[in-house]
Amino acid sequence: MFDIGWSELMVIALVALVVIGPKDLPQAIYAVGKWVRKARLVARDFQGHLDEMMREAELDDLRKQALKARDLNIKAMVENQIDPKGDLKAAFDLPPEMTGAAGHPGSPPEDAPPLPSTSPVAADPLAVTAAAPPAPAEAAPAEAPKAAADSVAAPQSTTDTKTT
């Protein structure tokens, strides 16, 4: 703070002893100590207020950055970087007549009548299966094992096993 060496301090003490006198010197030193204490208290208080203002300024900056981060729309940024003209989005959007009220593609609107059912409804489920002709895939596997058995003979094992 002040650059006062021991030699300057001795000169100040001798001048104070001559000017103030030995009788009033202790009271003068006590008063100077009080003033120095008050000056330090004011300086500490001032420094604390400056530090508080700096913290508030930093908090304001952090608050502004947090608000910017909160308001940041990442989806819009990504869409802007990948598809700035909107061509890709337009290619994948369905026309309004294909989307239903629920928003699912191909679903009918809620106020539309239900679609007619193509399967016959019968009281007896066996009657429905008996009335339906067999599928061609069901008939082919029945003939395939017979043809496979005719063309390939099963190998006979050379060892006989007896069961007791």
mmCIF file of C-alpha atoms in Angstrom:
data_model
loop_
_atom_site.group_PDB
_atom_site.id
_atom_site.type_symbol
_atom_site.label_atom_id
_atom_site.label_comp_id
_atom_site.label_asym_id
_atom_site.label_seq_id
_atom_site.Cartn_x
_atom_site.Cartn_y
_atom_site.Cartn_z
ATOM 1 C CA MET A 1 0.000 0.000 0.000
ATOM 2 C CA PHE A 2 2.310 2.775 1.182
ATOM 3 C CA ASP A 3 6.000 2.328 0.628
ATOM 4 C CA ILE A 4 7.297 3.542 3.986
ATOM 5 C CA GLY A 5 10.503 2.048 5.289
ATOM 6 C CA TRP A 6 11.789 1.912 8.889
ATOM 7 C CA SER A 7 13.915 5.016 8.436
ATOM 8 C CA GLU A 8 10.940 7.118 7.305
ATOM 9 C CA LEU A 9 8.850 5.723 10.166
ATOM 10 C CA MET A 10 11.541 6.769 12.691
ATOM 11 C CA VAL A 11 11.602 10.297 11.240
ATOM 12 C CA ILE A 12 7.774 10.554 11.533
ATOM 13 C CA ALA A 13 7.925 9.292 15.149
ATOM 14 C CA LEU A 14 10.596 11.860 16.127
ATOM 15 C CA VAL A 15 8.634 14.705 14.508
ATOM 16 C CA ALA A 16 5.432 13.567 16.260
ATOM 17 C CA LEU A 17 7.291 13.396 19.614
ATOM 18 C CA VAL A 18 8.636 16.920 19.178
ATOM 19 C CA VAL A 19 5.391 18.464 17.831
ATOM 20 C CA ILE A 20 2.816 16.634 20.010
ATOM 21 C CA GLY A 21 4.947 16.096 23.032
ATOM 22 C CA PRO A 22 5.562 13.014 25.154
ATOM 23 C CA LYS A 23 2.500 13.634 27.353
ATOM 24 C CA ASP A 24 -0.138 13.623 24.548
ATOM 25 C CA LEU A 25 1.617 11.154 22.208
ATOM 26 C CA PRO A 26 -0.210 7.969 23.481
ATOM 27 C CA GLN A 27 -3.629 9.644 22.980
ATOM 28 C CA ALA A 28 -2.593 10.793 19.485
ATOM 29 C CA ILE A 29 -1.411 7.287 18.554
ATOM 30 C CA TYR A 30 -4.732 5.844 19.868
ATOM 31 C CA ALA A 31 -6.736 8.369 17.760
ATOM 32 C CA VAL A 32 -4.666 7.608 14.631
ATOM 33 C CA GLY A 33 -5.271 3.877 15.249
ATOM 34 C CA LYS A 34 -9.044 4.479 15.404
ATOM 35 C CA TRP A 35 -8.962 6.439 12.140
ATOM 36 C CA VAL A 36 -6.907 3.740 10.439
ATOM 37 C CA ARG A 37 -9.348 1.078 11.725
ATOM 38 C CA LYS A 38 -12.325 3.060 10.366
ATOM 39 C CA ALA A 39 -10.562 3.600 7.040
ATOM 40 C CA ARG A 40 -9.891 -0.126 6.755
ATOM 41 C CA LEU A 41 -13.529 -0.895 7.643
ATOM 42 C CA VAL A 42 -14.775 1.499 4.947
ATOM 43 C CA ALA A 43 -12.313 0.055 2.415
ATOM 44 C CA ARG A 44 -13.394 -3.526 3.268
ATOM 45 C CA ASP A 45 -17.081 -2.543 2.977
ATOM 46 C CA PHE A 46 -16.419 -0.806 -0.347
ATOM 47 C CA GLN A 47 -14.523 -3.856 -1.649
ATOM 48 C CA GLY A 48 -17.386 -6.127 -0.535
ATOM 49 C CA HIS A 49 -19.908 -3.996 -2.436
ATOM 50 C CA LEU A 50 -17.722 -4.093 -5.535
ATOM 51 C CA ASP A 51 -17.412 -7.877 -5.275
ATOM 52 C CA GLU A 52 -21.181 -8.186 -4.841
ATOM 53 C CA MET A 53 -21.815 -6.013 -7.909
ATOM 54 C CA MET A 54 -19.401 -8.164 -9.922
ATOM 55 C CA ARG A 55 -21.152 -11.361 -8.771
ATOM 56 C CA GLU A 56 -24.520 -9.880 -9.717
ATOM 57 C CA ALA A 57 -23.163 -8.882 -13.125
ATOM 58 C CA GLU A 58 -21.823 -12.408 -13.620
ATOM 59 C CA LEU A 59 -25.157 -13.848 -12.485
ATOM 60 C CA ASP A 60 -26.963 -11.581 -14.927
ATOM 61 C CA ASP A 61 -24.699 -12.832 -17.701
ATOM 62 C CA LEU A 62 -25.303 -16.434 -16.641
ATOM 63 C CA ARG A 63 -29.047 -15.761 -16.420
ATOM 64 C CA LYS A 64 -29.027 -14.307 -19.943
ATOM 65 C CA GLN A 65 -27.097 -17.309 -21.241
ATOM 66 C CA ALA A 66 -29.545 -19.685 -19.532
ATOM 67 C CA LEU A 67 -32.491 -17.832 -21.080
ATOM 68 C CA LYS A 68 -30.853 -18.043 -24.494
ATOM 69 C CA ALA A 69 -30.289 -21.778 -24.015
ATOM 70 C CA ARG A 70 -33.892 -22.258 -22.865
ATOM 71 C CA ASP A 71 -35.291 -20.357 -25.849
ATOM 72 C CA LEU A 72 -33.034 -22.185 -28.291
ATOM 73 C CA ASN A 73 -35.097 -24.307 -30.670
ATOM 74 C CA ILE A 74 -32.830 -27.219 -31.540
ATOM 75 C CA LYS A 75 -35.419 -28.826 -33.812
ATOM 76 C CA ALA A 76 -35.642 -25.706 -35.961
ATOM 77 C CA MET A 77 -31.849 -25.412 -36.091
ATOM 78 C CA VAL A 78 -31.432 -29.026 -37.219
ATOM 79 C CA GLU A 79 -34.198 -28.685 -39.812
ATOM 80 C CA ASN A 80 -32.626 -25.461 -41.059
ATOM 81 C CA GLN A 81 -29.203 -27.096 -41.405
ATOM 82 C CA ILE A 82 -30.413 -30.326 -43.046
ATOM 83 C CA ASP A 83 -33.313 -29.065 -45.137
ATOM 84 C CA PRO A 84 -33.195 -25.250 -45.474
ATOM 85 C CA LYS A 85 -35.692 -25.119 -48.365
ATOM 86 C CA GLY A 86 -38.118 -27.695 -46.904
ATOM 87 C CA ASP A 87 -37.952 -30.031 -49.902
ATOM 88 C CA LEU A 88 -37.398 -33.180 -47.823
ATOM 89 C CA LYS A 89 -40.228 -32.395 -45.443
ATOM 90 C CA ALA A 90 -42.603 -31.746 -48.337
ATOM 91 C CA ALA A 91 -41.617 -35.077 -49.911
ATOM 92 C CA PHE A 92 -42.549 -37.020 -46.778
ATOM 93 C CA ASP A 93 -45.738 -35.118 -45.870
ATOM 94 C CA LEU A 94 -48.984 -36.870 -46.751
ATOM 95 C CA PRO A 95 -51.804 -35.010 -48.445
ATOM 96 C CA PRO A 96 -54.623 -33.903 -46.113
ATOM 97 C CA GLU A 97 -57.130 -36.343 -47.600
ATOM 98 C CA MET A 98 -54.948 -39.303 -46.536
ATOM 99 C CA THR A 99 -54.689 -38.272 -42.905
ATOM 100 C CA GLY A 100 -57.589 -38.827 -40.530
ATOM 101 C CA ALA A 101 -58.881 -36.764 -37.624
ATOM 102 C CA ALA A 102 -56.679 -38.726 -35.231
ATOM 103 C CA GLY A 103 -53.655 -37.762 -37.304
ATOM 104 C CA HIS A 104 -52.648 -41.298 -38.301
ATOM 105 C CA PRO A 105 -52.150 -41.804 -42.013
ATOM 106 C CA GLY A 106 -54.909 -43.853 -43.590
ATOM 107 C CA SER A 107 -57.263 -43.779 -40.598
ATOM 108 C CA PRO A 108 -60.827 -42.621 -41.291
ATOM 109 C CA PRO A 109 -62.125 -39.441 -39.674
ATOM 110 C CA GLU A 110 -64.037 -39.868 -36.437
ATOM 111 C CA ASP A 111 -67.327 -38.627 -37.892
ATOM 112 C CA ALA A 112 -67.129 -40.973 -40.928
ATOM 113 C CA PRO A 113 -69.184 -44.204 -40.959
ATOM 114 C CA PRO A 114 -67.220 -47.352 -40.118
ATOM 115 C CA LEU A 115 -65.743 -49.318 -42.989
ATOM 116 C CA PRO A 116 -67.753 -52.429 -44.052
ATOM 117 C CA SER A 117 -66.333 -55.708 -42.845
ATOM 118 C CA THR A 118 -65.143 -58.153 -45.541
ATOM 119 C CA SER A 119 -65.183 -61.266 -43.360
ATOM 120 C CA PRO A 120 -68.508 -63.108 -42.938
ATOM 121 C CA VAL A 121 -69.829 -63.195 -39.419
ATOM 122 C CA ALA A 122 -71.375 -66.529 -38.479
ATOM 123 C CA ALA A 123 -72.675 -67.869 -35.236
ATOM 124 C CA ASP A 124 -70.689 -71.086 -35.636
ATOM 125 C CA PRO A 125 -66.946 -70.502 -36.270
ATOM 126 C CA LEU A 126 -66.579 -74.064 -37.611
ATOM 127 C CA ALA A 127 -69.130 -73.350 -40.317
ATOM 128 C CA VAL A 128 -66.972 -70.502 -41.587
ATOM 129 C CA THR A 129 -63.839 -72.666 -41.767
ATOM 130 C CA ALA A 130 -65.728 -75.554 -43.369
ATOM 131 C CA ALA A 131 -67.245 -73.289 -46.008
ATOM 132 C CA ALA A 132 -63.884 -71.812 -46.998
ATOM 133 C CA PRO A 133 -61.979 -73.791 -49.634
ATOM 134 C CA PRO A 134 -58.496 -74.957 -48.647
ATOM 135 C CA ALA A 135 -55.645 -72.758 -49.716
ATOM 136 C CA PRO A 136 -53.294 -74.145 -52.371
ATOM 137 C CA ALA A 137 -50.363 -73.930 -49.920
ATOM 138 C CA GLU A 138 -52.175 -76.310 -47.554
ATOM 139 C CA ALA A 139 -52.625 -79.003 -50.245
ATOM 140 C CA ALA A 140 -49.028 -78.920 -51.499
ATOM 141 C CA PRO A 141 -47.299 -80.101 -48.300
ATOM 142 C CA ALA A 142 -49.467 -83.244 -48.140
ATOM 143 C CA GLU A 143 -48.264 -84.343 -51.594
ATOM 144 C CA ALA A 144 -44.640 -83.325 -51.065
ATOM 145 C CA PRO A 145 -43.734 -85.984 -48.445
ATOM 146 C CA LYS A 146 -45.188 -88.754 -50.613
ATOM 147 C CA ALA A 147 -43.145 -87.652 -53.628
ATOM 148 C CA ALA A 148 -40.031 -87.329 -51.484
ATOM 149 C CA ALA A 149 -40.508 -90.859 -50.120
ATOM 150 C CA ASP A 150 -40.810 -92.324 -53.633
ATOM 151 C CA SER A 151 -37.680 -90.672 -55.002
ATOM 152 C CA VAL A 152 -35.332 -91.168 -52.060
ATOM 153 C CA ALA A 153 -35.067 -94.385 -50.114
ATOM 154 C CA ALA A 154 -34.350 -94.084 -46.423
ATOM 155 C CA PRO A 155 -31.007 -95.622 -45.415
ATOM 156 C CA GLN A 156 -31.242 -98.744 -43.270
ATOM 157 C CA SER A 157 -29.151 -98.953 -40.146
ATOM 158 C CA THR A 158 -26.741 -101.891 -40.012
ATOM 159 C CA THR A 159 -27.065 -102.449 -36.288
ATOM 160 C CA ASP A 160 -30.196 -103.844 -34.759
ATOM 161 C CA THR A 161 -31.211 -102.662 -31.370
ATOM 162 C CA LYS A 162 -33.285 -104.850 -29.183
ATOM 163 C CA THR A 163 -35.515 -103.600 -26.504
ATOM 164 C CA THR A 164 -35.964 -105.662 -23.418
#
